[in-house]
Short mmCIF file of C-alpha atoms (C1' of nucleotides) in Angstrom, two decimals:
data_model
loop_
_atom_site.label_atom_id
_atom_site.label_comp_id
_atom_site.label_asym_id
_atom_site.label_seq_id
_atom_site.Cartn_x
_atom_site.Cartn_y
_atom_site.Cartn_z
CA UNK A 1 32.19 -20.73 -8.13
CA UNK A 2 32.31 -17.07 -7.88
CA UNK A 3 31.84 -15.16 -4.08
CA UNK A 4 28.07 -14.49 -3.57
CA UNK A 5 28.91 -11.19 -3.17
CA UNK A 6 30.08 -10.03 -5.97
CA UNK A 7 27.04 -11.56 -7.83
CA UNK A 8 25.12 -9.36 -5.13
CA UNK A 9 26.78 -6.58 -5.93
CA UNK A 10 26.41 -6.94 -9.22
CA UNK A 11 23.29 -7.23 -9.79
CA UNK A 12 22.81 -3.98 -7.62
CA UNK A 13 20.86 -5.52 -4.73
CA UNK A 14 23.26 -4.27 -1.91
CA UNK A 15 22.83 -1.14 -0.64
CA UNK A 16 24.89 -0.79 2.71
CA UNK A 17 27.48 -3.88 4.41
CA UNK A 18 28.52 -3.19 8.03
CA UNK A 19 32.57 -4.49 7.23
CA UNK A 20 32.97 -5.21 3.26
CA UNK A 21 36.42 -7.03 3.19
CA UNK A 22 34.85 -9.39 6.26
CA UNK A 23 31.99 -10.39 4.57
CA UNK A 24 33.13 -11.23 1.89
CA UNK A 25 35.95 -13.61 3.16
CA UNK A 26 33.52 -14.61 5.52
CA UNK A 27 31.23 -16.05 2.68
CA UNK A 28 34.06 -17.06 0.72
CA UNK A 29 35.40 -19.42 3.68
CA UNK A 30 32.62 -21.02 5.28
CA UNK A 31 28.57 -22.28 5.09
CA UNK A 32 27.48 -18.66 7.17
CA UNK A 33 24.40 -18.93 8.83
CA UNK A 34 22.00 -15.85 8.04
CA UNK A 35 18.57 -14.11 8.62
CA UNK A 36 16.23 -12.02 7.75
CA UNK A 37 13.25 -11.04 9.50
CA UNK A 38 9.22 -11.02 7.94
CA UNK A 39 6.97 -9.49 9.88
CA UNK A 40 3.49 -10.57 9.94
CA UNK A 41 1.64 -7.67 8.77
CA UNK A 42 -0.47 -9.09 6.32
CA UNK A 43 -1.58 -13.24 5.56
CA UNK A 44 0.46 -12.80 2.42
CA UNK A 45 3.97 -11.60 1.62
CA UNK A 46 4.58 -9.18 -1.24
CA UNK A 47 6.95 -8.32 -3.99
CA UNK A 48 9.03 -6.05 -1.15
CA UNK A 49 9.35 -9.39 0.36
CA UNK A 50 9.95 -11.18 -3.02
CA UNK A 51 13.14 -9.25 -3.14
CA UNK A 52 14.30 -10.50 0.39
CA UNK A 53 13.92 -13.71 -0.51
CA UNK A 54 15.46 -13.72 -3.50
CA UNK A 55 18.69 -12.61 -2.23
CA UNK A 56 17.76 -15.97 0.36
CA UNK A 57 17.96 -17.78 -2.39
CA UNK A 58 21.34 -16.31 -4.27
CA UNK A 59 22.92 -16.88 -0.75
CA UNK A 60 21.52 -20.73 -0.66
CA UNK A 61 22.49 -21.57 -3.91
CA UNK A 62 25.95 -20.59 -2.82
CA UNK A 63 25.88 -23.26 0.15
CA UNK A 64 24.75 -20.78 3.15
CA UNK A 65 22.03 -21.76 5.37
CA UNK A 66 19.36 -18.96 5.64
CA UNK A 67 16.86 -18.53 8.54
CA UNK A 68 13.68 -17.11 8.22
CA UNK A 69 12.40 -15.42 11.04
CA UNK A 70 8.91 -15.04 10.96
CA UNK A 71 7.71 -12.36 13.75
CA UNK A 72 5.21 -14.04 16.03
CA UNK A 73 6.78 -11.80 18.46
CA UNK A 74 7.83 -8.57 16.94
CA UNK A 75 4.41 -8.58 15.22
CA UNK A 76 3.15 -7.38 18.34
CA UNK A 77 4.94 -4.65 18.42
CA UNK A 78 5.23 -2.90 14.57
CA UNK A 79 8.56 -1.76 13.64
CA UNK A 80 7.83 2.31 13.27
CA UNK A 81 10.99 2.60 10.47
CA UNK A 82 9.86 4.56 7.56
CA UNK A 83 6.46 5.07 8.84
CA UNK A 84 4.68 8.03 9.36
CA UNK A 85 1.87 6.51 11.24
CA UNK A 86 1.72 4.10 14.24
CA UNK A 87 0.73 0.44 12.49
CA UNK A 88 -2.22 -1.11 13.85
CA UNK A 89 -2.32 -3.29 16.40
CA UNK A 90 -2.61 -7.67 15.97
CA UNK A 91 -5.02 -9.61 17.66
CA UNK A 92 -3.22 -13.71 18.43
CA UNK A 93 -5.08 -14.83 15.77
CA UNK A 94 -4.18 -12.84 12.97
CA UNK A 95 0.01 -12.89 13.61
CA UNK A 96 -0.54 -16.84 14.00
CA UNK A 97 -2.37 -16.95 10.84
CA UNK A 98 -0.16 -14.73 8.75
CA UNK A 99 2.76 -16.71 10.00
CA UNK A 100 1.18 -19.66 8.56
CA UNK A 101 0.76 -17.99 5.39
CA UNK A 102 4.17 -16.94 4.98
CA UNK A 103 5.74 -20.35 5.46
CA UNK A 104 3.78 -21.75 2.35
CA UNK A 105 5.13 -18.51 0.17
CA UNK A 106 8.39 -18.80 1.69
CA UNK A 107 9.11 -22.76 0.86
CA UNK A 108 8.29 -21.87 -2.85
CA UNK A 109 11.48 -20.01 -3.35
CA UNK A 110 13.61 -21.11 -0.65
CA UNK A 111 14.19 -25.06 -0.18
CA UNK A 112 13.54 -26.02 3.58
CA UNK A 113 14.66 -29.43 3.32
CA UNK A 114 16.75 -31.86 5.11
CA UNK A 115 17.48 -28.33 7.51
CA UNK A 116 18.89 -26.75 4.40
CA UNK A 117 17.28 -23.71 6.04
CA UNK A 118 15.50 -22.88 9.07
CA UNK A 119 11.91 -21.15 9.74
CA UNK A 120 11.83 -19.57 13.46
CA UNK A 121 9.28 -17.33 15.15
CA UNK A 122 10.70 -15.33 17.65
CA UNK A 123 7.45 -15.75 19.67
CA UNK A 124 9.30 -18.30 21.31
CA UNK A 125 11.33 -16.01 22.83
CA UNK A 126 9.89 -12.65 23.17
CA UNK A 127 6.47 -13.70 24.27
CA UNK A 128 7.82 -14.71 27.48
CA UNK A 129 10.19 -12.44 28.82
CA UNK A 130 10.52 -10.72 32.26
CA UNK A 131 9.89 -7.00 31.56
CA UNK A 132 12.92 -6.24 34.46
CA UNK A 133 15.14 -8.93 33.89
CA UNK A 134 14.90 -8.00 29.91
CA UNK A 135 15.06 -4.09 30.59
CA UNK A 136 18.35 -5.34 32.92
CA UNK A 137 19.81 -7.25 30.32
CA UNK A 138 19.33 -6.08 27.50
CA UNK A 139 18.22 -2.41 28.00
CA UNK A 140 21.04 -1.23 29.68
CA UNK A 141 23.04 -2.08 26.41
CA UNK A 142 21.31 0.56 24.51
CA UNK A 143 21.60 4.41 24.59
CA UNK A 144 18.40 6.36 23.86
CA UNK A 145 20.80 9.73 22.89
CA UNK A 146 21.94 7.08 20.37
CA UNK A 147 18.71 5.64 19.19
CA UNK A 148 17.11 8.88 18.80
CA UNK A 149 19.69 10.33 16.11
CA UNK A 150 18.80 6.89 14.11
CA UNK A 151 17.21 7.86 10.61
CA UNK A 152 14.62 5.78 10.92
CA UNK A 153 13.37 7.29 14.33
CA UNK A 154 13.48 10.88 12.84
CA UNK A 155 10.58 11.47 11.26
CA UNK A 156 8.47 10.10 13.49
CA UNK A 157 9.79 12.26 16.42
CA UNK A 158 8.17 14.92 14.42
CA UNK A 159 4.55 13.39 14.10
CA UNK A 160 4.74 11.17 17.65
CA UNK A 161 6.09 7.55 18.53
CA UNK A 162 5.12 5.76 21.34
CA UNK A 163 7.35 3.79 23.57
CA UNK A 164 6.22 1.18 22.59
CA UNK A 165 7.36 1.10 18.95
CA UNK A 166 10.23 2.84 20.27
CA UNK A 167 11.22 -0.57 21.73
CA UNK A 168 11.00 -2.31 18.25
CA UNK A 169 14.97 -1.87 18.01
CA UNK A 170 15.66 -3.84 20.72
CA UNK A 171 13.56 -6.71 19.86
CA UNK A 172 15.24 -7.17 16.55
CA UNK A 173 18.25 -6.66 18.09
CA UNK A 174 17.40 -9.37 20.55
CA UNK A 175 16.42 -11.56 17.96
CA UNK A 176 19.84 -11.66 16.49
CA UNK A 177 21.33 -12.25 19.90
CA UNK A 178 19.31 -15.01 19.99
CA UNK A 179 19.98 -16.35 16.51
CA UNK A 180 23.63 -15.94 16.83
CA UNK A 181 24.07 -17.65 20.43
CA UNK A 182 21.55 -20.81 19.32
CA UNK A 183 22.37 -21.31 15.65
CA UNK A 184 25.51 -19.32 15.41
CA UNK A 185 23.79 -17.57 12.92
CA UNK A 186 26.44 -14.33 12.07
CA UNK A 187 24.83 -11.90 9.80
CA UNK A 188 21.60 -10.01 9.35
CA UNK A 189 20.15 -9.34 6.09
CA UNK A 190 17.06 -7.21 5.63
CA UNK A 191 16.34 -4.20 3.03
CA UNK A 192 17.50 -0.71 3.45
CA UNK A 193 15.01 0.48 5.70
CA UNK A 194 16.22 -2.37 8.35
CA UNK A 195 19.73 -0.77 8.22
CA UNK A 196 19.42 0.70 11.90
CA UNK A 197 17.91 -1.97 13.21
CA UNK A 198 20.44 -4.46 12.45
CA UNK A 199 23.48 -2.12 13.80
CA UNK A 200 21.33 -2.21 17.11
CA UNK A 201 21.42 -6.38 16.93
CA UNK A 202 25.23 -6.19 15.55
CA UNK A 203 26.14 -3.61 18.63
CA UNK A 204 24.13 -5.90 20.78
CA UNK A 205 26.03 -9.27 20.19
CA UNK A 206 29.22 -7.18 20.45
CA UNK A 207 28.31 -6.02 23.85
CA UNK A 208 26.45 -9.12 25.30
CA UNK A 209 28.87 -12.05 23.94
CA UNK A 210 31.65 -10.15 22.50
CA UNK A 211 30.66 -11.90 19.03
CA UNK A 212 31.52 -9.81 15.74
CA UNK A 213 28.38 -10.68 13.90
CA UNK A 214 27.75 -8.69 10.46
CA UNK A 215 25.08 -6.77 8.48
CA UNK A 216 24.15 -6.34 5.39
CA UNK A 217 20.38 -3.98 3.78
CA UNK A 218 19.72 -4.56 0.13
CA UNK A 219 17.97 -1.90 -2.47
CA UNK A 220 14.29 -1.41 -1.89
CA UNK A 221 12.29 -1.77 -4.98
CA UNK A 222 11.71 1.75 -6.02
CA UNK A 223 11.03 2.94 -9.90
CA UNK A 224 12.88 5.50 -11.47
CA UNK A 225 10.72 8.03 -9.48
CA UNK A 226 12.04 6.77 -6.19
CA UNK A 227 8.72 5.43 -5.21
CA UNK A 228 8.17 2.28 -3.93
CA UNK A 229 6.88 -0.42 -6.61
CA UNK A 230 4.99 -3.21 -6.12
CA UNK A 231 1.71 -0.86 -5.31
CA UNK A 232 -1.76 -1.64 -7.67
CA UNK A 233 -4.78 0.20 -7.51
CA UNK A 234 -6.03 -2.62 -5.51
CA UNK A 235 -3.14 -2.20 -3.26
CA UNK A 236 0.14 -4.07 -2.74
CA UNK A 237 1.08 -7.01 -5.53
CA UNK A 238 0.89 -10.09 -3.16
CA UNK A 239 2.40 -13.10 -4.05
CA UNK A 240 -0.85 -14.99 -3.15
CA UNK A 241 -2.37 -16.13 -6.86
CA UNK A 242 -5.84 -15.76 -5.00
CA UNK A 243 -5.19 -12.23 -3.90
CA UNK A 244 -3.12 -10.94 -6.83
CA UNK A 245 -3.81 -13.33 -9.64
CA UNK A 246 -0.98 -14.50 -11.69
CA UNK A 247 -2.45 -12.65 -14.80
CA UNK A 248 -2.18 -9.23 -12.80
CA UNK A 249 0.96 -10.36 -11.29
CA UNK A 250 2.30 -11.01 -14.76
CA UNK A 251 0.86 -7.79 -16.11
CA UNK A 252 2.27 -5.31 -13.86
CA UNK A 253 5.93 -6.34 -14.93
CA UNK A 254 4.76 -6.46 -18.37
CA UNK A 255 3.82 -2.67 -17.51
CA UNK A 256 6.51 -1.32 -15.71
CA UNK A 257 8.63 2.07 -16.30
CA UNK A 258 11.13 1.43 -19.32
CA UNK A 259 13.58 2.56 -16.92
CA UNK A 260 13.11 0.46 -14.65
CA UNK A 261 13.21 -2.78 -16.65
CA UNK A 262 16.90 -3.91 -16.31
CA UNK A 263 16.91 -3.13 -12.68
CA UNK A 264 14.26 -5.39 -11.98
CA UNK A 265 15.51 -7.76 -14.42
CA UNK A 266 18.85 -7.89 -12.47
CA UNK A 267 17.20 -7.56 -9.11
CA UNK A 268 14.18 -10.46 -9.27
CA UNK A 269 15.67 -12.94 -11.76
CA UNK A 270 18.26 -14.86 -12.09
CA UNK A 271 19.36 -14.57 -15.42
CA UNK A 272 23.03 -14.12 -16.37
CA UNK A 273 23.96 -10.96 -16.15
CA UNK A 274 25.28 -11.02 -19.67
CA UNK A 275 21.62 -12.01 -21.00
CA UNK A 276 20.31 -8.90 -19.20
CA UNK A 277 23.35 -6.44 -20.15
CA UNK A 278 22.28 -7.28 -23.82
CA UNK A 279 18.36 -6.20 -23.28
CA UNK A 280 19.87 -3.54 -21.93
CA UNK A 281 20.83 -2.14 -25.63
CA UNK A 282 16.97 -2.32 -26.60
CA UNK A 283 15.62 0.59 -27.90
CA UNK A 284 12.16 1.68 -27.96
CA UNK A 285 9.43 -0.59 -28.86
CA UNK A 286 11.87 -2.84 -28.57
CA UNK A 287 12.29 -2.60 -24.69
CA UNK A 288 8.64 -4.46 -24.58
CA UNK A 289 10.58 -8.15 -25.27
CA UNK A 290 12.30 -7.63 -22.56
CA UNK A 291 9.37 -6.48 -20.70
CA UNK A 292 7.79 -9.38 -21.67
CA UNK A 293 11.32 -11.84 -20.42
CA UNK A 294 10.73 -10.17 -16.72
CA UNK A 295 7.04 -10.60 -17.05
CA UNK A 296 7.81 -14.28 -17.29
CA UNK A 297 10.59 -14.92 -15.31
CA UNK A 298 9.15 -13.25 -12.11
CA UNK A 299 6.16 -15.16 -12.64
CA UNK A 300 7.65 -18.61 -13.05
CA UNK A 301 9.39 -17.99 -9.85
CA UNK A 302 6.57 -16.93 -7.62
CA UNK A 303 3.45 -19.02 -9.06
CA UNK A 304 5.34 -21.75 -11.39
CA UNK A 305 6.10 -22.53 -14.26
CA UNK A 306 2.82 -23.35 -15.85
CA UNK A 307 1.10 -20.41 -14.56
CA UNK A 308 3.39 -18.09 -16.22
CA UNK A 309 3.33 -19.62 -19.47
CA UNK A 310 -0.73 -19.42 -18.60
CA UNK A 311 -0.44 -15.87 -17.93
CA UNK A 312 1.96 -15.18 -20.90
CA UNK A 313 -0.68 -16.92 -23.39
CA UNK A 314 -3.21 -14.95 -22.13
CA UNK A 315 -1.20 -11.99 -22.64
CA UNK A 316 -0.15 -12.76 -25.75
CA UNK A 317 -3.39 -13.71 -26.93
CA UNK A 318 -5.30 -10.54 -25.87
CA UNK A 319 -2.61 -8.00 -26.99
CA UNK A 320 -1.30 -9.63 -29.82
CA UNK A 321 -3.90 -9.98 -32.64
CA UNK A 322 -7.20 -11.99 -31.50
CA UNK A 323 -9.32 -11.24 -28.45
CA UNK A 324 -9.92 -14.79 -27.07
CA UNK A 325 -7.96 -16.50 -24.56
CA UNK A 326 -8.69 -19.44 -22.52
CA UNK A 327 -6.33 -17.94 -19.84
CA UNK A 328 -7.69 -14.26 -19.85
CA UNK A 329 -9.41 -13.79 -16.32
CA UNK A 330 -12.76 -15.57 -16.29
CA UNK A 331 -15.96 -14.86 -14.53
CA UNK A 332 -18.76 -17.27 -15.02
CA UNK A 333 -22.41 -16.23 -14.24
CA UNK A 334 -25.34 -18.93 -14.22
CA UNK A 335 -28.10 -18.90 -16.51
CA UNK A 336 -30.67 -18.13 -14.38
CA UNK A 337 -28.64 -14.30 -13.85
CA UNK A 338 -28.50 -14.00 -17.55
CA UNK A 339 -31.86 -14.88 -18.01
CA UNK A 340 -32.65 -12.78 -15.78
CA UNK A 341 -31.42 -9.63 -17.74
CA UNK A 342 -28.09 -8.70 -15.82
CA UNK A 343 -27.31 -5.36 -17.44
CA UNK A 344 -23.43 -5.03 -18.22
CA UNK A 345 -23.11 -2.43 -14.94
CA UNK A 346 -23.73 -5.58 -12.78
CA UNK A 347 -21.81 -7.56 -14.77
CA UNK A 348 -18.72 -5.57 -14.47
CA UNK A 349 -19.35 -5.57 -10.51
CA UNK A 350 -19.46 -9.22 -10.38
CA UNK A 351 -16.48 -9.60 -12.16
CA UNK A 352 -14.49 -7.49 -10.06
CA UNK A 353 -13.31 -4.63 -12.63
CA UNK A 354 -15.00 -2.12 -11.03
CA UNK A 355 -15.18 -0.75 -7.49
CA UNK A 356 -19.09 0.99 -7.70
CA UNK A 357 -21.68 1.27 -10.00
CA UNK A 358 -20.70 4.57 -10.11
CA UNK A 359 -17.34 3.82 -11.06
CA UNK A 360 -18.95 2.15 -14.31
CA UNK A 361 -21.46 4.40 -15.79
CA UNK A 362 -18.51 6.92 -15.13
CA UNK A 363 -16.34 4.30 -17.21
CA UNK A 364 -19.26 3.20 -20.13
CA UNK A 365 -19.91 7.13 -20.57
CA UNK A 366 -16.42 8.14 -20.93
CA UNK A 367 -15.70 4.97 -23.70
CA UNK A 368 -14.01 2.87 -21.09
CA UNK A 369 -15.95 -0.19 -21.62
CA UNK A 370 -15.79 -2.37 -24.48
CA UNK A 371 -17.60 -5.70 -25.44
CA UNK A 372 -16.29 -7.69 -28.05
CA UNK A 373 -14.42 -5.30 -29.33
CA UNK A 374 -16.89 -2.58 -29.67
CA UNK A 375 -17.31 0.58 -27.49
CA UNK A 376 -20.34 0.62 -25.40
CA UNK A 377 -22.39 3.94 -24.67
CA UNK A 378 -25.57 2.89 -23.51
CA UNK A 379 -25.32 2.74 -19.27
CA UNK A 380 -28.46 0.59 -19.16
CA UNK A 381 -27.23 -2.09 -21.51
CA UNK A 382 -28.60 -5.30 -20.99
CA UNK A 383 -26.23 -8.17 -21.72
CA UNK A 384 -28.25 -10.25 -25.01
CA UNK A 385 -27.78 -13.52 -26.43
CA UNK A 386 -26.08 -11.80 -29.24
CA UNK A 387 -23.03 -10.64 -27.05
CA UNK A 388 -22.22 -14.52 -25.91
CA UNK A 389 -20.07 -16.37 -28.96
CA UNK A 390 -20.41 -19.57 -27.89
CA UNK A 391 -21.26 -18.58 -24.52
CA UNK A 392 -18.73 -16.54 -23.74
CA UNK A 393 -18.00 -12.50 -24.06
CA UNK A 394 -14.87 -10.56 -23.62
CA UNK A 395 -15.16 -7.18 -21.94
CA UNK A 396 -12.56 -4.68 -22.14
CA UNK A 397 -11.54 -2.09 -19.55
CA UNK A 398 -9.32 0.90 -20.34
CA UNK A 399 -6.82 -0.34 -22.60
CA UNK A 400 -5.13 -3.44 -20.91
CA UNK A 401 -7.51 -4.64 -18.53
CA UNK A 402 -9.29 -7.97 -20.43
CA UNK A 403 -11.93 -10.10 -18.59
CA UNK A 404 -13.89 -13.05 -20.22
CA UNK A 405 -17.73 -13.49 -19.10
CA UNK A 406 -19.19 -16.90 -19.28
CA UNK A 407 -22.37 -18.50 -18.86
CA UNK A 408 -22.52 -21.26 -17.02
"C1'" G B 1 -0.44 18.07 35.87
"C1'" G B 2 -0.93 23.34 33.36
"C1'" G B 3 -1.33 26.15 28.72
"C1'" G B 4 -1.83 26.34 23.34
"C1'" A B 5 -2.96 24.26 18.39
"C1'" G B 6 -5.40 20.58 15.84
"C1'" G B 7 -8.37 15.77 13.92
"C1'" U B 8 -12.30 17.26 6.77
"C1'" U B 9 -13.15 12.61 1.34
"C1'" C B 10 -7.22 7.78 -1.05
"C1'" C B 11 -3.24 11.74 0.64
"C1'" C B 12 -2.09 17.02 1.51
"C1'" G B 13 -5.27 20.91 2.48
"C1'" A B 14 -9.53 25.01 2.12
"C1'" G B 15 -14.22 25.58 4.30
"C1'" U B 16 -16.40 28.52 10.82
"C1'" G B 17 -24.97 28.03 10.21
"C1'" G B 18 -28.31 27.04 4.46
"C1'" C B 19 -25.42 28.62 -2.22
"C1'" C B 20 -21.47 21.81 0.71
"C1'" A B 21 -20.87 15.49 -1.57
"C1'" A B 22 -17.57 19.90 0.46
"C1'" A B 23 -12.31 24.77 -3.16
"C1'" G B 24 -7.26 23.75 -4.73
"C1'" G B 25 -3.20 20.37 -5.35
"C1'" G B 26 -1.27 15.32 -5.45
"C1'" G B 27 -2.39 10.38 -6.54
"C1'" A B 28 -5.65 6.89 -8.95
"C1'" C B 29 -8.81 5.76 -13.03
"C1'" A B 30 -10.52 6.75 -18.16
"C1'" G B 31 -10.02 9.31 -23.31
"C1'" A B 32 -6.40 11.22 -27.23
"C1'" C B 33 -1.27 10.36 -28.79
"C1'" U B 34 2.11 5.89 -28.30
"C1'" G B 35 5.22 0.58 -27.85
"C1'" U B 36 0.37 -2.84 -22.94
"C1'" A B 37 6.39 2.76 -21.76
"C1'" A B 38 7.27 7.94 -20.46
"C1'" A B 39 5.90 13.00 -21.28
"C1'" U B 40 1.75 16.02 -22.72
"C1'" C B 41 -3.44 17.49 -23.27
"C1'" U B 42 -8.71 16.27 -21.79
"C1'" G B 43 -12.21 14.10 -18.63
"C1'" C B 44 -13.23 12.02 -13.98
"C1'" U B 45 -12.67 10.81 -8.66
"C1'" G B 46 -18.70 9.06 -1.82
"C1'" C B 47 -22.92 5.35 -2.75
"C1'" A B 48 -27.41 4.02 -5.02
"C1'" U B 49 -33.17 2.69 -8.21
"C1'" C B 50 -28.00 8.89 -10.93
"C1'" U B 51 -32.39 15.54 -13.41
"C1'" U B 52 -33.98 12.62 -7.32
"C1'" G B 53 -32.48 10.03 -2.84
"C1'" C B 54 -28.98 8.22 0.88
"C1'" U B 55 -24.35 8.15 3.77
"C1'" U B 56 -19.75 11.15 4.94
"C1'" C B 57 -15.93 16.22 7.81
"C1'" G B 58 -12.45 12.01 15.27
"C1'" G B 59 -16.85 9.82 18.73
"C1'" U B 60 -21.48 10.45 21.42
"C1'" G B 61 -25.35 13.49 22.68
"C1'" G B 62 -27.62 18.52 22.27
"C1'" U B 63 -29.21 23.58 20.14
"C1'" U B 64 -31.64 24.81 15.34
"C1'" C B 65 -36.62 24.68 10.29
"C1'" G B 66 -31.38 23.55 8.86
"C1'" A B 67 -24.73 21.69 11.56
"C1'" A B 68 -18.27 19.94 8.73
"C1'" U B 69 -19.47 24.84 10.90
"C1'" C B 70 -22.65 26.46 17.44
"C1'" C B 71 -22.83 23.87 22.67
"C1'" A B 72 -21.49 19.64 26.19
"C1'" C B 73 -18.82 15.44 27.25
"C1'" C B 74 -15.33 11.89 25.48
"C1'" C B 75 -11.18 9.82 22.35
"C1'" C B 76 -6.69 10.87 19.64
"C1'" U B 77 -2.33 13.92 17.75
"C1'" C B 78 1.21 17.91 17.92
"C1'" C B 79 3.72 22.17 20.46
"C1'" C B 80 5.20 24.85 25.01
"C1'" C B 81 5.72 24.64 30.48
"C1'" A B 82 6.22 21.25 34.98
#
RNA sequence: GGGGAGGUUCCCGAGUGGCCAAAGGGGACAGACUGUAAAUCUGCUGCAUCUUGCUUCGGUGGUUCGAAUCCACCCCUCCCCA
């Protein structure tokens, strides 16, 4: 079998190594215990994660043990890299519940079993140090003329950083300290924006236990642009079906930059790489099959199998030729509401589609709206018995947004 | 601790008593063209019972017929000095 590495490399998911030639033996040699850190910012991880734990799972495949290191700890702190703002701050609650959360996502890609990985919170260690004994110990190792010249410290000196995110650094750093000395765990993985922090915990183990531990920062997801992907208009693409549904999820690949396609194809599947070098050749409307191979794969990967082929019917169904779909996003409203006269405005609120009322007269009167195929005008419309084909409508936003209305 | 500059809608940023739901740009959304792409052009972008009303310019009070705009106190950010 082939040296993970090279498959990494590939594919184009590294972006900087702290010693090449090492690392590569290094994972050509023996079962290396890894990590990389999730913070618990939100109760779901998203597709910026999705890429993280991808490369997890390359690395497993390959026989090495990852460790996922959820941040009960560093949670309470916010790591300030490539922000411009200071995060908010977590109540308990919230960091224990998102930690929760991310186990579930996380055991859907990576296998957990029989300790063929490990899940750690570093709340077990952070929460309870000594603030002297760790500024002693660990503190002293560090050199704020150093820290401060660190990209990812730099813009924020311009707009304002508190000490206390200033500190972020040497928790992660700790946390590989940690790591290394209790699970031997000798290299850091994390995406580009990490690369700082991880010299700090490499520097760290070098000074502390005179280990040589490694690092390693993969591409972050940007399009063509350079901006970050993953972002909807409802915000980021979680990998949570009930707060990005599988449909949307499947859609936004389906809907990505043609430039991008075959760099998300390499980075967030794991097709050959001879499969993907031929989609490569596509031309024009062709590039939409391969589109449509992303679409899927990504999908089967994060919600299943069965969703995907769900969300690829529906797709298929709705773009294709007819409108109907049993899989197109549904909204059911009882009979008493339709009897009631619910006018298509309210009907659009309830199912989501629209943010405001405002939002859909603004939509109906610019021809944004259509049911069943034909373009509404009329603001006021009341939804009739005549709109329901066997009790069901389909409503139309823009040009790719379907919904399905049902009465119930 | 002292001095200075600021905090405006999703973001940047104009506005310094009524003509302000607030210029301009970006982004987002929609229309045309396309391939469910990009580029381009057009529209649109606080909420609602939508020719009218309501909420919004860091917070709380106040002055005024009327406040994003003036006053007081408070919170936050940046810069310079200690």
């Amino acid at each position: 079998m082939s040296n993970v590495y090279d498959i990494l490399k590939e594919r184009g998911l590294i972006a900087q190594v702290t010693h090449e030639d090492e690392i590569r033996a290094l994972l050509d040699n023996e079962k290396v215990t890894f990590y990389i850190g999730f913070d618990p910012t939100a109760d779901s991880l998203h597709v910026g994660h999705f890429l993280q734990m991808i490369v997890m799972r390359h690395m497993q495949m390959h026989g090495h043990r990852p460790i996922a290191l959820v941040g009960g700890g560093t949670g309470h702190i916010g790591d300030p890299s490539g922000r411009t703002d200071m995060r908010k701050m977590m109540t308990d609650d919230v960091i224990n519940h998102n930690c929760e959360c991310f186990k579930k996502q996380l055991s859907k890609i990576i296998d957990f079993s029989d300790g063929k990985a490990l899940l750690i919170n570093n709340a077990d260690w952070l929460l309870n140090l000594n603030y002297v004994e760790f500024l002693r110990d660990i503190g002293a190792c560090f050199s704020v003329n150093k820290m401060l010249t660190a990209e990812c410290f730099k813009q924020r000196l311009e707009k304002g950083l508190s000490f206390l995110e200033f500190n972020y650094m040497l928790m992660q750093s700790y946390d590989f300290l940690m790591l290394s000395r209790s699970y031997n765990c000798k290299l850091e993985l994390g995406g580009d924006d990490q690369w700082s922090n991880i010299l700090g915990g490499i520097e760290l183990c070098r000074r502390k236990d005179r280990k040589q531990v490694y690092g390693m920062t993969f591409t972050l997801l940007t399009n063509s642009e350079g901006k970050k992907m993953g972002k909807t208009q409802s915000g980021a693409l979680w990998l949570d079906p009930e707060k990005t549904s599988p449909y949307d999820f499947y859609q936004y690949w389906i809907n990505v930059d043609d430039a991008d396609v075959i760099k998300c194809l390499k980075l967030l599947t794991f097709l050959p790489l001879e499969e993907i070098n031929k989609m490569a050749k596509y031309k024009d409307a062709e590039i939409n099959k391969a589109k449509k191979v992303l679409a899927y794969e990504v999908t089967k990967l994060v919600h299943g199998e069965a969703e995907a082929d769900k969300a690829r019917e529906a797709a298929e169904a709705v773009f294709g030729s007819g409108m109907n779909s049993e899989n197109m996003p549904t909204t059911e409203i009882s009979k008493d509401e339709f009897e009631n006269k619910i006018s298509i405005l309210d009907a659009l609120v309830k199912m989501g589609i629209i943010s405001s009322k405002g939002e859909g007269r603004r939509l109906i009167q610019q021809g944004g709206i259509t049911l069943n195929g034909n373009k509404l005008s009329d603001v006021n419309y009341i939804l009739s018995d005549s709109d329901f084909d066997g009790g069901e409508a389909t409503i139309k936003k823009g040009k790719k947004v379907f919904h399905r209305l049902v009465i119930k």
